[in-house]
Short mmCIF file of C-alpha atoms in Angstrom, two decimals:
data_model
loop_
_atom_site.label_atom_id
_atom_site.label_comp_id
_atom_site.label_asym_id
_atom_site.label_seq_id
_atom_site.Cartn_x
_atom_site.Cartn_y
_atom_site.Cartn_z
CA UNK A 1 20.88 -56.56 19.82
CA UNK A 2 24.56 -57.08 20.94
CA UNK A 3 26.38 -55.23 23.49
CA UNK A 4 28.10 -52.73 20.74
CA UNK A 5 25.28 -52.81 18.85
CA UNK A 6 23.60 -51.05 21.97
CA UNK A 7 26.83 -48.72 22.73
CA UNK A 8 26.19 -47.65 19.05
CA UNK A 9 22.84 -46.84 19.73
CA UNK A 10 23.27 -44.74 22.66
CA UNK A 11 26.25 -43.01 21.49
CA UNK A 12 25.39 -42.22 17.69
CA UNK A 13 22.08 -42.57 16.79
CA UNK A 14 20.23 -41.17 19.92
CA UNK A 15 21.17 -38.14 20.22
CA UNK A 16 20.86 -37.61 16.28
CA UNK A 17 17.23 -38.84 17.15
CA UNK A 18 16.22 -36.31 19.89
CA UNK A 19 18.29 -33.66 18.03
CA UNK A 20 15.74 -33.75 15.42
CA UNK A 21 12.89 -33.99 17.47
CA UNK A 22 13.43 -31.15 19.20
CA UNK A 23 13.67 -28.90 15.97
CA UNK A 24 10.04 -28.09 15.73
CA UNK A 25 10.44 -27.31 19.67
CA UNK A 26 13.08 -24.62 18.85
CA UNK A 27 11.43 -23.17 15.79
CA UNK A 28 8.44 -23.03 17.75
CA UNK A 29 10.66 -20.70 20.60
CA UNK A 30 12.22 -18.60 17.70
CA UNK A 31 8.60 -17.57 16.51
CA UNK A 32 7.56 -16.67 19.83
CA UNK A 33 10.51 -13.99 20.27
CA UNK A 34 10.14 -12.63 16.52
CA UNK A 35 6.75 -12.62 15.25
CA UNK A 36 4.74 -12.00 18.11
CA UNK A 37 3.89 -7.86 18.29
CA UNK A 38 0.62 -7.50 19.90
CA UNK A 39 -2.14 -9.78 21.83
CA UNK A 40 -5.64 -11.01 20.50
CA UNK A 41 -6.04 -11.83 16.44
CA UNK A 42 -6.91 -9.96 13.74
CA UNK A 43 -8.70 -10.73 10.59
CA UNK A 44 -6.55 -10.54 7.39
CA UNK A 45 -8.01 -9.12 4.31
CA UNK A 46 -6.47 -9.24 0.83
CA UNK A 47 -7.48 -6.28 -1.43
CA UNK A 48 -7.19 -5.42 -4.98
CA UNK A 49 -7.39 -1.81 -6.35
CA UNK A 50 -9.46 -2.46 -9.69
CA UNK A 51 -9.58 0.94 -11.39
CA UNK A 52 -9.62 4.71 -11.17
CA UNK A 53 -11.47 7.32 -11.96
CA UNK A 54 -10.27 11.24 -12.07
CA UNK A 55 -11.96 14.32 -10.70
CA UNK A 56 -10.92 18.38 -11.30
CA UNK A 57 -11.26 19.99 -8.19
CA UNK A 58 -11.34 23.96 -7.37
CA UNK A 59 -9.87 24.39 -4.30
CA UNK A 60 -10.07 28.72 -4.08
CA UNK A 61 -13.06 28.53 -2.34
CA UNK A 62 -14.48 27.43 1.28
CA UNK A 63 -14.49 23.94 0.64
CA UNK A 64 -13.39 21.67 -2.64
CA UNK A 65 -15.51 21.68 -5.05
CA UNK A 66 -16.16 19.54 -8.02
CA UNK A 67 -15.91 21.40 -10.99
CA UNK A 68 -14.47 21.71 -14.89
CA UNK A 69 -13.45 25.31 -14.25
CA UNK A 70 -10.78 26.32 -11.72
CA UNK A 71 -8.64 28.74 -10.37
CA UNK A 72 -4.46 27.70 -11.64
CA UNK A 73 -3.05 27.94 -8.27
CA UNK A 74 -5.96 25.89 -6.61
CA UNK A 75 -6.22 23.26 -9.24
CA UNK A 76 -6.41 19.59 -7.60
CA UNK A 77 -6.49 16.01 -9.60
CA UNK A 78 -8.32 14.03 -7.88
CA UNK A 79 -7.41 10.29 -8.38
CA UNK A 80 -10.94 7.92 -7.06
CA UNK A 81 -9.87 3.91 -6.46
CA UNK A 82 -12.06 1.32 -6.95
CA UNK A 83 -10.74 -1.13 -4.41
CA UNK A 84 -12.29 -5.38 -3.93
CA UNK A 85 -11.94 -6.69 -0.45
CA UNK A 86 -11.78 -10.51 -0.29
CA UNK A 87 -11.59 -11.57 2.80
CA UNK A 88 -8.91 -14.56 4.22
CA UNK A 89 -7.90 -16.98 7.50
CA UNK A 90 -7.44 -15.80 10.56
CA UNK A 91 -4.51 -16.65 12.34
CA UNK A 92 -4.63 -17.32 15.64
CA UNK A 93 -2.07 -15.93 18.21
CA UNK A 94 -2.28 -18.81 20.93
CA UNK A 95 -1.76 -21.87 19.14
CA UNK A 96 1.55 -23.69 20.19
CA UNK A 97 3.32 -25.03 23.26
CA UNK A 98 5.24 -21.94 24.04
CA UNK A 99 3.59 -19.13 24.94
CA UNK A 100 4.42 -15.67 23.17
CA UNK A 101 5.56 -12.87 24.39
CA UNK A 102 2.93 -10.94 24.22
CA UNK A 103 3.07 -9.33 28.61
CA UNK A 104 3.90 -6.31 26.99
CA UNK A 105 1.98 -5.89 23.68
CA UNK A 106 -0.11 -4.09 22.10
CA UNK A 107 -3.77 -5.32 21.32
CA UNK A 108 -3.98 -6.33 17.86
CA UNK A 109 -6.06 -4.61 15.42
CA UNK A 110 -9.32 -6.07 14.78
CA UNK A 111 -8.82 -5.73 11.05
CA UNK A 112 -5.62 -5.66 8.83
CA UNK A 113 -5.86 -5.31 5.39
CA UNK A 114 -3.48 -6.02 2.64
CA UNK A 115 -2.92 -5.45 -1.21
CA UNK A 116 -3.13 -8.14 -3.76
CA UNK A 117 -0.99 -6.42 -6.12
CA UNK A 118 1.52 -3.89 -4.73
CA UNK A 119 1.67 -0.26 -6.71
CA UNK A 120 5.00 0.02 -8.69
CA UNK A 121 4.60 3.32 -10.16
CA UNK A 122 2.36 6.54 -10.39
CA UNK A 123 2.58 8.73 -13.84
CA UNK A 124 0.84 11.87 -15.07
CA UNK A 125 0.73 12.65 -18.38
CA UNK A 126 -0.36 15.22 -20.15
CA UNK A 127 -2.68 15.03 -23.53
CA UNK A 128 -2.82 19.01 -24.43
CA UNK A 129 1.01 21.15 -24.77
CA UNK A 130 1.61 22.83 -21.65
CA UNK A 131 4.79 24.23 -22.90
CA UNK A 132 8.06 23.68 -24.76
CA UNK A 133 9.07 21.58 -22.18
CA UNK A 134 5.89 19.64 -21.79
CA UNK A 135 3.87 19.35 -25.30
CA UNK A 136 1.38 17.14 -25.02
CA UNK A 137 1.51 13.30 -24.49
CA UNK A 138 4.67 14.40 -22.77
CA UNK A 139 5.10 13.15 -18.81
CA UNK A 140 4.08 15.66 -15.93
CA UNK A 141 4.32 14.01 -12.89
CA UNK A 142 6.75 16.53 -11.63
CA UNK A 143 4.22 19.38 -11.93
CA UNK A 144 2.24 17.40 -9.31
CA UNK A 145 2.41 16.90 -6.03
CA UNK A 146 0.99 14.98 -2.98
CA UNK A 147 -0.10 16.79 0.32
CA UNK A 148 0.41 15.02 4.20
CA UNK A 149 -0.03 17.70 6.93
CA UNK A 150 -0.06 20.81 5.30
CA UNK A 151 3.58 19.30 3.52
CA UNK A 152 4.04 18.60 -0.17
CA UNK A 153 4.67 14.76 -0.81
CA UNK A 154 5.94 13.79 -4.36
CA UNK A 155 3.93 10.96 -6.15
CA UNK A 156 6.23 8.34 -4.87
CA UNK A 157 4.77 9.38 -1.31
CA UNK A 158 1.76 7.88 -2.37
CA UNK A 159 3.32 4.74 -4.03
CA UNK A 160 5.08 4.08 -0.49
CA UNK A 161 1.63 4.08 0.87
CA UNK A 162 0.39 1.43 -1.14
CA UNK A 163 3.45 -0.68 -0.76
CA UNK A 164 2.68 -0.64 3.39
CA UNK A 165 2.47 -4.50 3.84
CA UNK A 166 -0.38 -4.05 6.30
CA UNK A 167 -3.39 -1.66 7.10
CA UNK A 168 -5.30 -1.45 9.25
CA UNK A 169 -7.77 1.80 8.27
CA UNK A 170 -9.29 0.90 5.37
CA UNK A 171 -11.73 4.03 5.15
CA UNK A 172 -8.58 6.06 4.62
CA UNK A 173 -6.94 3.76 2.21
CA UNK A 174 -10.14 3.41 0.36
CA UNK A 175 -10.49 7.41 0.07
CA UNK A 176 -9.71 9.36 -2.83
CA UNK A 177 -5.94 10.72 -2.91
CA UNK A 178 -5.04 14.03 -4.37
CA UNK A 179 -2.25 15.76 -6.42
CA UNK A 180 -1.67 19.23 -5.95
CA UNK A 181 -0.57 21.17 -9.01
CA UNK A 182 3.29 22.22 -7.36
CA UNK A 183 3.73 24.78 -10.92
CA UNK A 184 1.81 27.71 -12.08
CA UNK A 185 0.53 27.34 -15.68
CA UNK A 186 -0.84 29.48 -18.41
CA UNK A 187 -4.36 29.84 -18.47
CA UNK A 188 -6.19 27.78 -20.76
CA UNK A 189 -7.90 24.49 -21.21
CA UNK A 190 -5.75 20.67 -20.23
CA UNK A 191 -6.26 17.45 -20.00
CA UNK A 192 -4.46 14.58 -17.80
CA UNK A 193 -3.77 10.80 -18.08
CA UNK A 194 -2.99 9.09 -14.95
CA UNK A 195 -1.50 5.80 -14.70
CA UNK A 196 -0.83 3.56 -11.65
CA UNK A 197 1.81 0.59 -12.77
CA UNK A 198 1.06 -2.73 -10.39
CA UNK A 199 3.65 -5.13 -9.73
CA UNK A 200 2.08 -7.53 -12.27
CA UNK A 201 3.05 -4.78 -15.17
CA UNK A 202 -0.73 -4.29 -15.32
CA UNK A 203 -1.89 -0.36 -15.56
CA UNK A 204 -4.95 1.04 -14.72
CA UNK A 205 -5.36 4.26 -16.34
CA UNK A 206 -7.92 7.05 -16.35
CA UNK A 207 -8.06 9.90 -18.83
CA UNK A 208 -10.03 13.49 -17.60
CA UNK A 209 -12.56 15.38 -18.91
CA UNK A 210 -10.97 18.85 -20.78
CA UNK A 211 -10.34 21.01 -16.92
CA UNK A 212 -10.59 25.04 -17.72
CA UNK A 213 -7.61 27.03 -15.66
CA UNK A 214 -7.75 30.41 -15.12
#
């Protein structure tokens, strides 16, 4: 190699050399300021919610009950998921040259769990007339409501939950959810459809047994 052939060397293609090899260096830094939120590892779950099931609940007594009779302004629709765990890697929060900053974290949680297929959509429809405004087959989701600390939620409360990217209680998340009845209705005898829409387009519905209100 000649004199300028060396000049050229140090001068062009050197730098352009070490510049590139010290990309994975910097990445490397980035991801320890960014991702980094708490010490230790956690193992990652995926989860599917398979199907539902619905429940009438009377809520005018002591405790919930069960039940195909119940009082109008205690009425409840219970909505029961059938949730699959399969489990997946866990990542590990040391690897790498650079160590994370992690002085001042939190510990991670031991397990985090997250859904397949997130929930697009919650419906309620009803197969019996309600009223003129609401005959059957008609959509009632507005005559429902959620319920968070003694606060009514509307359904898309409980779409928001299932959207969380991450969870770490599944007990909770695996627990039935309810929907209040938020309007008083004529006695007499109904029946509900509920529908959860997944991001897939795929619905899992449940129809309920006739529920008596009086």
């Amino acid at each position: 190699m000649g004199l300028t052939d060396k000049l050229h060397f140090f001068h062009n293609i050197l730098p352009k050399a070490i510049g590139l090899m010290a990309i994975p260096f910097f990445i490397q830094v980035l991801a320890s300021c960014n991702v980094s939120t708490c010490t230790g590892d956690s193992t990652y779950h995926l989860y599917n919610l398979c199907d539902i099931s619905l429940t009438h609940i009377d809520n005018s007594g002591e405790k919930p009950v069960a039940s195909e009779t119940a009082d109008i302004s205690n009425y409840i629709l219970r909505i029961n998921t059938d949730l699959t765990l399969a489990p997946c890697a866990t990542p590990s929060t040391s690897a790498g040259i650079i160590p994370k900053a992690q002085a001042m974290s939190p510990v991670c949680p031991e397990e985090v769990y997250t859904l397949f297929k997130s929930v697009e959509k919650i419906t309620v429809k009803t197969l019996t007339d309600i009223n003129e405004d609401y005959p059957a087959d008609s959509d009632v989701s507005d005559l429902f409501a959620g319920k968070e600390e003694n606060s009514m939620q509307s359904l898309d409360h409980y779409v928001a939950m299932f959207r969380e990217k991450e969870h770490i209680d599944y007990e909770s998340l695996a627990s039935p959810f309810e929907l209040y009845l938020a309007q008083t209705l004529e006695p007499g005898i109904y029946r509900f459809e509920v529908s959860i829409i997944l991001e897939n387009e795929r619905a899992l519905t449940a129809i309920s047994k006739p529920v008596t209100l009086q």
